[in-house]
Amino acid sequence: MSFDNVLSTVQSGKADIGISGISVTEERKKVFDFSIPYYTATNKLIIKKTDSQKLIVLDAFSGLSVAAQKGSIQESVVKEQLAEAHLISLTHTGEMINQLKNGQVAAVLLEEPIAKGYVAKNPDLMIANIDLKPSKDEAFAIALPKGSDKLQTELNKIIKKLNDEGKIDEYVKQNHELAEK
């Protein structure tokens, strides 16, 4: 399913958990319970290589369109850190990349491993050499319906064990390597 439907599916009871790079926000905490974080994301801007000399600071995006996934934390990052840019919210990452390649947007904001995967597959694209401020909402956790205490406890045990063993970092690295192939 598309990312923007994951939380509504959990909220409606059609799914017991939602795990899809879901950031824990104060607004979401009002509706859902969350596991402990399993991963902390870093956001990166993807641009065309041909724009590498002009898109070198955040102010360079003033008046330009920047795509982010609909319903994602990246939408907030664009609004907060690229306030003078025009946010284009799209459902699918592939659609955002196509719009970048076709010149409909100047950049796409994605979580770093995903951004690296798309850049690896598209030699005309690159990650902009621009550091974004970390967002307080960059930690990913599993979303659960309110009152899922028993399931939350079990998930937290599993996440803690996987983190203690270094497995989650290993999985992220493996996924990143696969995406680059």
CSV table of N, CA and C in Angstrom, one decimal:
chain,number,residue,atom,x,y,z
A,1,MET,N,0.8,-1.2,0.0
A,1,MET,CA,0.0,0.0,0.0
A,1,MET,C,0.9,1.2,0.0
A,2,SER,N,0.3,2.3,-0.4
A,2,SER,CA,1.1,3.6,-0.4
A,2,SER,C,1.3,4.1,1.1
A,3,PHE,N,2.4,4.8,1.3
A,3,PHE,CA,2.8,5.2,2.6
A,3,PHE,C,1.7,6.0,3.3
A,4,ASP,N,1.0,6.9,2.5
A,4,ASP,CA,0.0,7.7,3.2
A,4,ASP,C,-1.2,6.9,3.7
A,5,ASN,N,-1.3,5.6,3.3
A,5,ASN,CA,-2.4,4.8,3.8
A,5,ASN,C,-2.1,3.9,5.0
A,6,VAL,N,-0.8,3.8,5.3
A,6,VAL,CA,-0.3,2.9,6.3
A,6,VAL,C,-1.0,3.2,7.7
A,7,LEU,N,-0.9,4.4,8.1
A,7,LEU,CA,-1.4,4.8,9.4
A,7,LEU,C,-2.9,4.7,9.5
A,8,SER,N,-3.6,5.1,8.4
A,8,SER,CA,-5.1,5.0,8.5
A,8,SER,C,-5.5,3.5,8.5
A,9,THR,N,-4.7,2.6,7.9
A,9,THR,CA,-5.1,1.2,8.0
A,9,THR,C,-4.9,0.6,9.4
A,10,VAL,N,-3.9,1.1,10.1
A,10,VAL,CA,-3.7,0.7,11.5
A,10,VAL,C,-4.8,1.3,12.4
A,11,GLN,N,-5.1,2.6,12.1
A,11,GLN,CA,-6.2,3.3,12.9
A,11,GLN,C,-7.5,2.6,12.7
A,12,SER,N,-7.8,2.2,11.5
A,12,SER,CA,-9.1,1.6,11.2
A,12,SER,C,-9.2,0.1,11.7
A,13,GLY,N,-8.1,-0.5,12.2
A,13,GLY,CA,-8.1,-1.8,12.6
A,13,GLY,C,-7.9,-2.9,11.6
A,14,LYS,N,-7.6,-2.5,10.3
A,14,LYS,CA,-7.4,-3.4,9.3
A,14,LYS,C,-6.0,-4.0,9.3
A,15,ALA,N,-5.1,-3.4,10.1
A,15,ALA,CA,-3.8,-3.9,10.4
A,15,ALA,C,-3.4,-3.7,11.8
A,16,ASP,N,-2.7,-4.7,12.4
A,16,ASP,CA,-2.3,-4.6,13.8
A,16,ASP,C,-1.1,-3.7,14.0
A,17,ILE,N,-0.2,-3.6,13.1
A,17,ILE,CA,0.9,-2.7,13.2
A,17,ILE,C,1.2,-2.0,11.8
A,18,GLY,N,1.9,-0.9,11.9
A,18,GLY,CA,2.3,-0.2,10.7
A,18,GLY,C,3.8,0.0,10.9
A,19,ILE,N,4.6,-0.5,9.9
A,19,ILE,CA,6.0,-0.4,9.9
A,19,ILE,C,6.5,0.0,8.5
A,20,SER,N,6.8,1.3,8.3
A,20,SER,CA,7.1,1.8,7.0
A,20,SER,C,7.9,3.1,7.1
A,21,GLY,N,8.9,3.1,7.9
A,21,GLY,CA,9.7,4.3,8.1
A,21,GLY,C,8.8,5.4,8.8
A,22,ILE,N,8.0,5.0,9.8
A,22,ILE,CA,7.1,5.9,10.4
A,22,ILE,C,7.8,6.7,11.6
A,23,SER,N,7.7,8.0,11.5
A,23,SER,CA,8.3,8.8,12.5
A,23,SER,C,7.3,9.1,13.6
A,24,VAL,N,7.9,9.1,14.8
A,24,VAL,CA,7.0,9.3,16.0
A,24,VAL,C,6.9,10.9,16.2
A,25,THR,N,5.7,11.4,16.0
A,25,THR,CA,5.5,12.8,16.2
A,25,THR,C,4.5,13.0,17.4
A,26,GLU,N,4.4,14.1,18.0
A,26,GLU,CA,3.5,14.4,19.0
A,26,GLU,C,2.1,14.2,18.5
A,27,GLU,N,1.8,14.7,17.3
A,27,GLU,CA,0.5,14.5,16.7
A,27,GLU,C,0.1,13.1,16.6
A,28,ARG,N,1.0,12.3,16.1
A,28,ARG,CA,0.7,10.8,15.9
A,28,ARG,C,0.6,10.1,17.2
A,29,LYS,N,1.3,10.6,18.3
A,29,LYS,CA,1.2,9.9,19.6
A,29,LYS,C,-0.2,10.1,20.2
A,30,LYS,N,-1.0,11.0,19.7
A,30,LYS,CA,-2.4,11.2,20.2
A,30,LYS,C,-3.3,10.1,19.7
A,31,VAL,N,-2.9,9.5,18.6
A,31,VAL,CA,-3.7,8.5,17.9
A,31,VAL,C,-3.2,7.1,18.0
A,32,PHE,N,-1.9,7.0,18.1
A,32,PHE,CA,-1.2,5.7,18.1
A,32,PHE,C,-0.3,5.5,19.3
A,33,ASP,N,0.0,4.2,19.6
A,33,ASP,CA,1.1,3.8,20.5
A,33,ASP,C,2.2,3.5,19.5
A,34,PHE,N,3.4,3.6,20.0
A,34,PHE,CA,4.6,3.3,19.2
A,34,PHE,C,5.6,2.4,20.0
A,35,SER,N,6.3,1.6,19.2
A,35,SER,CA,7.4,0.8,19.8
A,35,SER,C,8.5,1.8,20.1
A,36,ILE,N,9.6,1.3,20.7
A,36,ILE,CA,10.8,2.1,20.8
A,36,ILE,C,11.3,2.3,19.4
A,37,PRO,N,12.1,3.3,19.1
A,37,PRO,CA,12.7,3.5,17.8
A,37,PRO,C,13.6,2.4,17.4
A,38,TYR,N,13.5,2.0,16.1
A,38,TYR,CA,14.4,1.0,15.6
A,38,TYR,C,15.4,1.5,14.6
A,39,TYR,N,15.3,2.8,14.2
A,39,TYR,CA,16.2,3.4,13.2
A,39,TYR,C,16.0,4.9,13.3
A,40,THR,N,17.2,5.6,13.1
A,40,THR,CA,17.1,7.0,13.0
A,40,THR,C,17.6,7.4,11.6
A,41,ALA,N,16.7,8.2,11.0
A,41,ALA,CA,16.9,8.6,9.6
A,41,ALA,C,17.7,9.9,9.5
A,42,THR,N,18.3,10.0,8.3
A,42,THR,CA,18.9,11.3,7.9
A,42,THR,C,18.3,11.6,6.6
A,43,ASN,N,17.9,12.9,6.4
A,43,ASN,CA,17.3,13.3,5.1
A,43,ASN,C,18.3,13.9,4.2
A,44,LYS,N,18.2,13.6,2.9
A,44,LYS,CA,19.1,14.1,1.9
A,44,LYS,C,18.3,14.6,0.7
A,45,LEU,N,18.8,15.6,0.0
A,45,LEU,CA,18.2,16.2,-1.2
A,45,LEU,C,18.8,15.5,-2.4
A,46,ILE,N,18.0,15.1,-3.3
A,46,ILE,CA,18.5,14.6,-4.6
A,46,ILE,C,18.3,15.7,-5.6
A,47,ILE,N,19.3,15.9,-6.4
A,47,ILE,CA,19.2,16.9,-7.5
A,47,ILE,C,19.8,16.3,-8.7
A,48,LYS,N,19.6,17.0,-9.9
A,48,LYS,CA,20.3,16.6,-11.1
A,48,LYS,C,21.8,17.0,-11.0
A,49,LYS,N,22.7,16.2,-11.5
A,49,LYS,CA,24.1,16.6,-11.5
A,49,LYS,C,24.3,17.9,-12.3
A,50,THR,N,23.5,18.2,-13.3
A,50,THR,CA,23.7,19.4,-14.0
A,50,THR,C,23.4,20.7,-13.1
A,51,ASP,N,22.7,20.5,-12.0
A,51,ASP,CA,22.4,21.6,-11.1
A,51,ASP,C,23.4,21.7,-9.9
A,52,SER,N,24.4,20.9,-9.9
A,52,SER,CA,25.3,20.7,-8.8
A,52,SER,C,26.1,22.0,-8.4
A,53,GLN,N,26.2,22.9,-9.4
A,53,GLN,CA,27.0,24.2,-9.1
A,53,GLN,C,26.0,25.3,-8.6
A,54,LYS,N,24.7,25.2,-9.0
A,54,LYS,CA,23.8,26.3,-8.5
A,54,LYS,C,23.0,25.9,-7.3
A,55,LEU,N,22.8,24.6,-7.0
A,55,LEU,CA,22.0,24.2,-5.8
A,55,LEU,C,23.0,23.8,-4.7
A,56,ILE,N,23.7,24.8,-4.2
A,56,ILE,CA,24.7,24.5,-3.2
A,56,ILE,C,24.4,25.0,-1.8
A,57,VAL,N,23.3,25.7,-1.7
A,57,VAL,CA,22.9,26.2,-0.3
A,57,VAL,C,21.3,26.1,-0.3
A,58,LEU,N,20.8,26.1,0.9
A,58,LEU,CA,19.3,26.0,1.0
A,58,LEU,C,18.6,27.2,0.3
A,59,ASP,N,19.2,28.4,0.4
A,59,ASP,CA,18.5,29.5,-0.2
A,59,ASP,C,18.4,29.4,-1.7
A,60,ALA,N,19.2,28.6,-2.3
A,60,ALA,CA,19.1,28.4,-3.8
A,60,ALA,C,17.8,27.8,-4.2
A,61,PHE,N,17.1,27.1,-3.3
A,61,PHE,CA,15.8,26.5,-3.6
A,61,PHE,C,14.6,27.4,-3.6
A,62,SER,N,14.9,28.7,-3.2
A,62,SER,CA,13.8,29.7,-3.1
A,62,SER,C,13.1,29.8,-4.5
A,63,GLY,N,11.8,29.6,-4.4
A,63,GLY,CA,11.0,29.7,-5.6
A,63,GLY,C,10.9,28.4,-6.4
A,64,LEU,N,11.8,27.4,-6.1
A,64,LEU,CA,11.8,26.2,-6.8
A,64,LEU,C,10.9,25.1,-6.2
A,65,SER,N,10.5,24.1,-6.9
A,65,SER,CA,9.7,23.0,-6.4
A,65,SER,C,10.6,21.9,-5.9
A,66,VAL,N,10.2,21.4,-4.7
A,66,VAL,CA,10.9,20.3,-4.0
A,66,VAL,C,9.8,19.2,-3.7
A,67,ALA,N,10.1,18.0,-4.1
A,67,ALA,CA,9.1,16.9,-3.9
A,67,ALA,C,9.4,16.2,-2.6
A,68,ALA,N,8.4,15.8,-1.9
A,68,ALA,CA,8.5,14.9,-0.7
A,68,ALA,C,7.3,13.9,-0.8
A,69,GLN,N,7.5,12.8,-0.1
A,69,GLN,CA,6.4,11.8,-0.1
A,69,GLN,C,5.2,12.3,0.7
A,70,LYS,N,4.1,12.1,0.2
A,70,LYS,CA,2.8,12.5,0.8
A,70,LYS,C,2.7,11.8,2.2
A,71,GLY,N,2.4,12.6,3.2
A,71,GLY,CA,2.2,12.0,4.6
A,71,GLY,C,3.5,11.7,5.3
A,72,SER,N,4.6,12.1,4.8
A,72,SER,CA,5.9,11.8,5.4
A,72,SER,C,6.5,13.0,6.2
A,73,ILE,N,7.4,12.7,7.0
A,73,ILE,CA,8.1,13.7,7.8
A,73,ILE,C,8.9,14.7,6.8
A,74,GLN,N,9.3,14.1,5.7
A,74,GLN,CA,10.0,15.0,4.7
A,74,GLN,C,9.2,16.2,4.3
A,75,GLU,N,7.9,16.0,4.3
A,75,GLU,CA,7.0,17.2,3.9
A,75,GLU,C,7.3,18.3,4.9
A,76,SER,N,7.4,18.0,6.2
A,76,SER,CA,7.6,19.0,7.3
A,76,SER,C,9.0,19.6,7.1
A,77,VAL,N,10.0,18.7,6.8
A,77,VAL,CA,11.3,19.2,6.6
A,77,VAL,C,11.4,20.3,5.5
A,78,VAL,N,10.7,20.0,4.4
A,78,VAL,CA,10.7,21.0,3.3
A,78,VAL,C,10.1,22.3,3.8
A,79,LYS,N,8.9,22.2,4.5
A,79,LYS,CA,8.2,23.4,4.9
A,79,LYS,C,9.1,24.2,5.9
A,80,GLU,N,9.8,23.5,6.8
A,80,GLU,CA,10.6,24.1,7.8
A,80,GLU,C,12.0,24.6,7.3
A,81,GLN,N,12.7,23.8,6.5
A,81,GLN,CA,14.0,24.2,6.2
A,81,GLN,C,14.2,24.7,4.8
A,82,LEU,N,13.2,24.5,3.9
A,82,LEU,CA,13.2,25.0,2.6
A,82,LEU,C,11.9,25.9,2.4
A,83,ALA,N,11.7,26.7,3.4
A,83,ALA,CA,10.4,27.5,3.5
A,83,ALA,C,10.1,28.3,2.2
A,84,GLU,N,11.1,28.7,1.5
A,84,GLU,CA,10.8,29.5,0.3
A,84,GLU,C,10.6,28.7,-0.9
A,85,ALA,N,10.8,27.4,-0.8
A,85,ALA,CA,10.5,26.5,-1.9
A,85,ALA,C,9.1,26.1,-2.0
A,86,HIS,N,8.6,25.6,-3.1
A,86,HIS,CA,7.3,25.1,-3.3
A,86,HIS,C,7.3,23.6,-3.0
A,87,LEU,N,6.5,23.1,-2.0
A,87,LEU,CA,6.4,21.7,-1.7
A,87,LEU,C,5.5,21.0,-2.7
A,88,ILE,N,6.0,20.0,-3.3
A,88,ILE,CA,5.1,19.1,-4.1
A,88,ILE,C,5.0,17.8,-3.4
A,89,SER,N,3.9,17.4,-2.9
A,89,SER,CA,3.6,16.1,-2.2
A,89,SER,C,3.1,15.1,-3.2
A,90,LEU,N,3.9,14.0,-3.3
A,90,LEU,CA,3.5,12.9,-4.2
A,90,LEU,C,3.5,11.6,-3.4
A,91,THR,N,2.7,10.7,-3.9
A,91,THR,CA,2.5,9.4,-3.2
A,91,THR,C,3.6,8.5,-3.4
A,92,HIS,N,4.2,8.4,-4.6
A,92,HIS,CA,5.2,7.4,-4.9
A,92,HIS,C,6.6,8.0,-5.2
A,93,THR,N,7.6,7.4,-4.6
A,93,THR,CA,9.0,7.9,-4.7
A,93,THR,C,9.4,7.9,-6.2
A,94,GLY,N,9.0,6.8,-6.9
A,94,GLY,CA,9.4,6.8,-8.3
A,94,GLY,C,8.8,7.9,-9.1
A,95,GLU,N,7.6,8.4,-8.8
A,95,GLU,CA,7.0,9.5,-9.4
A,95,GLU,C,7.8,10.8,-9.1
A,96,MET,N,8.3,10.9,-7.9
A,96,MET,CA,9.1,12.1,-7.5
A,96,MET,C,10.4,12.1,-8.3
A,97,ILE,N,11.0,11.0,-8.5
A,97,ILE,CA,12.3,10.9,-9.2
A,97,ILE,C,12.0,11.2,-10.7
A,98,ASN,N,10.9,10.7,-11.2
A,98,ASN,CA,10.6,11.0,-12.6
A,98,ASN,C,10.4,12.5,-12.8
A,99,GLN,N,9.7,13.2,-11.9
A,99,GLN,CA,9.5,14.6,-12.0
A,99,GLN,C,10.8,15.4,-11.9
A,100,LEU,N,11.7,14.9,-11.1
A,100,LEU,CA,13.1,15.5,-11.0
A,100,LEU,C,13.8,15.4,-12.3
A,101,LYS,N,13.8,14.2,-12.9
A,101,LYS,CA,14.5,13.9,-14.1
A,101,LYS,C,13.9,14.7,-15.3
A,102,ASN,N,12.6,14.9,-15.2
A,102,ASN,CA,11.9,15.7,-16.3
A,102,ASN,C,11.9,17.2,-16.0
A,103,GLY,N,12.5,17.6,-14.9
A,103,GLY,CA,12.6,19.1,-14.7
A,103,GLY,C,11.3,19.7,-14.1
A,104,GLN,N,10.4,18.9,-13.6
A,104,GLN,CA,9.2,19.4,-13.0
A,104,GLN,C,9.4,19.8,-11.5
A,105,VAL,N,10.4,19.3,-10.9
A,105,VAL,CA,10.9,19.7,-9.6
A,105,VAL,C,12.4,19.8,-9.6
A,106,ALA,N,12.9,20.6,-8.7
A,106,ALA,CA,14.4,20.9,-8.7
A,106,ALA,C,15.1,19.9,-7.8
A,107,ALA,N,14.3,19.3,-6.8
A,107,ALA,CA,14.9,18.3,-5.9
A,107,ALA,C,13.9,17.4,-5.3
A,108,VAL,N,14.3,16.3,-4.8
A,108,VAL,CA,13.5,15.3,-4.1
A,108,VAL,C,14.2,15.1,-2.7
A,109,LEU,N,13.4,15.2,-1.7
A,109,LEU,CA,13.9,15.0,-0.3
A,109,LEU,C,13.5,13.6,0.1
A,110,LEU,N,14.5,12.8,0.4
A,110,LEU,CA,14.3,11.4,0.9
A,110,LEU,C,15.2,11.0,2.0
A,111,GLU,N,14.9,10.0,2.7
A,111,GLU,CA,15.7,9.4,3.8
A,111,GLU,C,17.0,8.9,3.1
A,112,GLU,N,18.1,9.0,3.7
A,112,GLU,CA,19.4,8.8,3.1
A,112,GLU,C,19.6,7.5,2.4
A,113,PRO,N,19.4,6.3,3.0
A,113,PRO,CA,19.6,5.1,2.2
A,113,PRO,C,18.7,5.0,1.0
A,114,ILE,N,17.5,5.5,1.0
A,114,ILE,CA,16.6,5.5,-0.1
A,114,ILE,C,17.2,6.4,-1.2
A,115,ALA,N,17.6,7.6,-0.8
A,115,ALA,CA,18.2,8.6,-1.7
A,115,ALA,C,19.4,8.0,-2.4
A,116,LYS,N,20.3,7.3,-1.6
A,116,LYS,CA,21.5,6.7,-2.2
A,116,LYS,C,21.1,5.6,-3.2
A,117,GLY,N,20.1,4.9,-2.9
A,117,GLY,CA,19.7,3.8,-3.8
A,117,GLY,C,19.2,4.4,-5.2
A,118,TYR,N,18.4,5.5,-5.1
A,118,TYR,CA,18.0,6.1,-6.4
A,118,TYR,C,19.1,6.7,-7.1
A,119,VAL,N,20.1,7.3,-6.4
A,119,VAL,CA,21.2,8.0,-7.1
A,119,VAL,C,22.1,6.9,-7.8
A,120,ALA,N,22.2,5.7,-7.1
A,120,ALA,CA,23.1,4.7,-7.7
A,120,ALA,C,22.5,4.1,-9.0
A,121,LYS,N,21.2,4.2,-9.1
A,121,LYS,CA,20.5,3.7,-10.3
A,121,LYS,C,20.3,4.8,-11.4
A,122,ASN,N,20.6,6.0,-11.0
A,122,ASN,CA,20.4,7.1,-12.0
A,122,ASN,C,21.6,8.0,-12.0
A,123,PRO,N,22.5,7.7,-13.0
A,123,PRO,CA,23.8,8.4,-13.0
A,123,PRO,C,23.7,9.9,-13.3
A,124,ASP,N,22.5,10.4,-13.7
A,124,ASP,CA,22.3,11.8,-13.9
A,124,ASP,C,21.9,12.5,-12.7
A,125,LEU,N,21.7,11.8,-11.6
A,125,LEU,CA,21.3,12.4,-10.3
A,125,LEU,C,22.4,12.3,-9.3
A,126,MET,N,22.3,13.1,-8.2
A,126,MET,CA,23.3,13.1,-7.1
A,126,MET,C,22.7,13.6,-5.9
A,127,ILE,N,23.3,13.3,-4.8
A,127,ILE,CA,22.9,13.9,-3.5
A,127,ILE,C,23.5,15.2,-3.3
A,128,ALA,N,22.7,16.2,-3.1
A,128,ALA,CA,23.2,17.6,-2.9
A,128,ALA,C,24.2,17.7,-1.7
A,129,ASN,N,25.2,18.4,-1.9
A,129,ASN,CA,26.2,18.6,-0.8
A,129,ASN,C,25.7,19.7,0.2
A,130,ILE,N,24.5,19.4,0.7
A,130,ILE,CA,23.8,20.4,1.6
A,130,ILE,C,23.4,19.6,2.9
A,131,ASP,N,23.8,20.1,4.0
A,131,ASP,CA,23.5,19.5,5.3
A,131,ASP,C,22.2,20.1,5.8
A,132,LEU,N,21.2,19.2,5.9
A,132,LEU,CA,19.9,19.6,6.5
A,132,LEU,C,20.0,19.4,8.0
A,133,LYS,N,19.3,20.3,8.8
A,133,LYS,CA,19.3,20.1,10.2
A,133,LYS,C,18.5,18.8,10.6
A,134,PRO,N,19.0,18.1,11.5
A,134,PRO,CA,18.3,16.9,11.9
A,134,PRO,C,16.9,17.3,12.4
A,135,SER,N,15.9,16.5,12.1
A,135,SER,CA,14.6,16.7,12.5
A,135,SER,C,14.4,15.9,13.8
A,136,LYS,N,13.6,16.5,14.8
A,136,LYS,CA,13.4,15.8,16.0
A,136,LYS,C,12.5,14.5,15.8
A,137,ASP,N,11.9,14.4,14.6
A,137,ASP,CA,11.0,13.3,14.2
A,137,ASP,C,11.7,12.3,13.3
A,138,GLU,N,13.0,12.2,13.3
A,138,GLU,CA,13.7,11.3,12.4
A,138,GLU,C,13.8,9.9,12.9
A,139,ALA,N,13.4,9.6,14.1
A,139,ALA,CA,13.5,8.2,14.6
A,139,ALA,C,12.2,7.4,14.1
A,140,PHE,N,12.5,6.3,13.5
A,140,PHE,CA,11.4,5.4,13.0
A,140,PHE,C,11.0,4.4,14.1
A,141,ALA,N,9.7,4.2,14.2
A,141,ALA,CA,9.2,3.2,15.1
A,141,ALA,C,7.9,2.5,14.5
A,142,ILE,N,7.5,1.5,15.2
A,142,ILE,CA,6.3,0.7,14.7
A,142,ILE,C,5.1,1.4,15.3
A,143,ALA,N,4.1,1.7,14.5
A,143,ALA,CA,2.8,2.2,15.0
A,143,ALA,C,1.9,1.1,15.3
A,144,LEU,N,1.2,1.3,16.5
A,144,LEU,CA,0.2,0.4,16.9
A,144,LEU,C,-1.1,1.1,17.3
A,145,PRO,N,-2.2,0.4,17.3
A,145,PRO,CA,-3.4,1.1,17.8
A,145,PRO,C,-3.3,1.4,19.3
A,146,LYS,N,-3.9,2.5,19.7
A,146,LYS,CA,-3.9,2.8,21.2
A,146,LYS,C,-4.3,1.6,22.0
A,147,GLY,N,-3.6,1.4,23.1
A,147,GLY,CA,-4.0,0.3,24.0
A,147,GLY,C,-3.4,-1.0,23.7
A,148,SER,N,-2.4,-1.0,22.8
A,148,SER,CA,-1.7,-2.3,22.4
A,148,SER,C,-0.6,-2.6,23.3
A,149,ASP,N,-0.7,-2.5,24.6
A,149,ASP,CA,0.4,-2.7,25.5
A,149,ASP,C,1.1,-4.0,25.4
A,150,LYS,N,0.4,-5.1,25.3
A,150,LYS,CA,1.1,-6.4,25.2
A,150,LYS,C,1.9,-6.5,24.0
A,151,LEU,N,1.3,-6.1,22.8
A,151,LEU,CA,2.0,-6.2,21.6
A,151,LEU,C,3.2,-5.2,21.6
A,152,GLN,N,3.0,-4.1,22.1
A,152,GLN,CA,4.1,-3.1,22.2
A,152,GLN,C,5.3,-3.6,23.0
A,153,THR,N,5.0,-4.2,24.1
A,153,THR,CA,6.0,-4.8,25.0
A,153,THR,C,6.8,-5.9,24.2
A,154,GLU,N,6.1,-6.7,23.5
A,154,GLU,CA,6.8,-7.8,22.8
A,154,GLU,C,7.7,-7.2,21.6
A,155,LEU,N,7.1,-6.2,20.9
A,155,LEU,CA,7.9,-5.6,19.8
A,155,LEU,C,9.1,-4.9,20.4
A,156,ASN,N,9.0,-4.2,21.5
A,156,ASN,CA,10.1,-3.5,22.1
A,156,ASN,C,11.2,-4.5,22.5
A,157,LYS,N,10.8,-5.7,23.0
A,157,LYS,CA,11.9,-6.7,23.3
A,157,LYS,C,12.6,-7.1,22.0
A,158,ILE,N,11.9,-7.4,21.0
A,158,ILE,CA,12.5,-7.8,19.7
A,158,ILE,C,13.4,-6.7,19.2
A,159,ILE,N,12.9,-5.5,19.1
A,159,ILE,CA,13.7,-4.4,18.6
A,159,ILE,C,15.0,-4.2,19.5
A,160,LYS,N,14.9,-4.2,20.8
A,160,LYS,CA,16.0,-4.1,21.7
A,160,LYS,C,17.0,-5.2,21.4
A,161,LYS,N,16.6,-6.4,21.3
A,161,LYS,CA,17.5,-7.5,21.0
A,161,LYS,C,18.2,-7.3,19.6
A,162,LEU,N,17.5,-7.0,18.6
A,162,LEU,CA,18.1,-6.8,17.3
A,162,LEU,C,19.1,-5.6,17.3
A,163,ASN,N,18.7,-4.5,18.0
A,163,ASN,CA,19.7,-3.4,18.2
A,163,ASN,C,20.9,-3.8,18.9
A,164,ASP,N,20.7,-4.5,20.0
A,164,ASP,CA,21.9,-5.0,20.9
A,164,ASP,C,22.8,-5.9,20.1
A,165,GLU,N,22.2,-6.7,19.2
A,165,GLU,CA,23.0,-7.6,18.4
A,165,GLU,C,23.6,-6.9,17.1
A,166,GLY,N,23.2,-5.7,16.9
A,166,GLY,CA,23.7,-5.0,15.7
A,166,GLY,C,23.0,-5.4,14.4
A,167,LYS,N,21.9,-6.1,14.6
A,167,LYS,CA,21.2,-6.7,13.4
A,167,LYS,C,20.5,-5.6,12.6
A,168,ILE,N,19.9,-4.6,13.2
A,168,ILE,CA,19.2,-3.6,12.5
A,168,ILE,C,20.1,-2.8,11.6
A,169,ASP,N,21.3,-2.4,12.1
A,169,ASP,CA,22.3,-1.8,11.3
A,169,ASP,C,22.7,-2.6,10.2
A,170,GLU,N,22.9,-3.9,10.4
A,170,GLU,CA,23.3,-4.9,9.4
A,170,GLU,C,22.2,-5.0,8.3
A,171,TYR,N,20.9,-5.0,8.7
A,171,TYR,CA,19.8,-5.1,7.7
A,171,TYR,C,19.8,-3.8,6.9
A,172,VAL,N,20.0,-2.6,7.5
A,172,VAL,CA,20.0,-1.4,6.8
A,172,VAL,C,21.1,-1.4,5.8
A,173,LYS,N,22.3,-1.8,6.2
A,173,LYS,CA,23.4,-1.9,5.3
A,173,LYS,C,23.2,-2.8,4.1
A,174,GLN,N,22.6,-4.0,4.4
A,174,GLN,CA,22.3,-4.9,3.3
A,174,GLN,C,21.3,-4.4,2.4
A,175,ASN,N,20.3,-3.7,2.9
A,175,ASN,CA,19.3,-3.1,2.0
A,175,ASN,C,19.9,-2.0,1.2
A,176,HIS,N,20.7,-1.2,1.8
A,176,HIS,CA,21.4,-0.2,1.0
A,176,HIS,C,22.3,-0.7,-0.1
A,177,GLU,N,23.0,-1.8,0.2
A,177,GLU,CA,23.8,-2.4,-0.8
A,177,GLU,C,23.0,-3.0,-1.9
A,178,LEU,N,21.9,-3.6,-1.6
A,178,LEU,CA,21.0,-4.1,-2.7
A,178,LEU,C,20.4,-3.0,-3.5
A,179,ALA,N,20.1,-1.9,-2.9
A,179,ALA,CA,19.5,-0.8,-3.6
A,179,ALA,C,20.5,-0.2,-4.6
A,180,GLU,N,21.8,-0.2,-4.2
A,180,GLU,CA,22.8,0.3,-5.1
A,180,GLU,C,23.2,-0.6,-6.3
A,181,LYS,N,22.8,-1.8,-6.3
A,181,LYS,CA,23.1,-2.7,-7.4
A,181,LYS,C,22.2,-2.5,-8.6
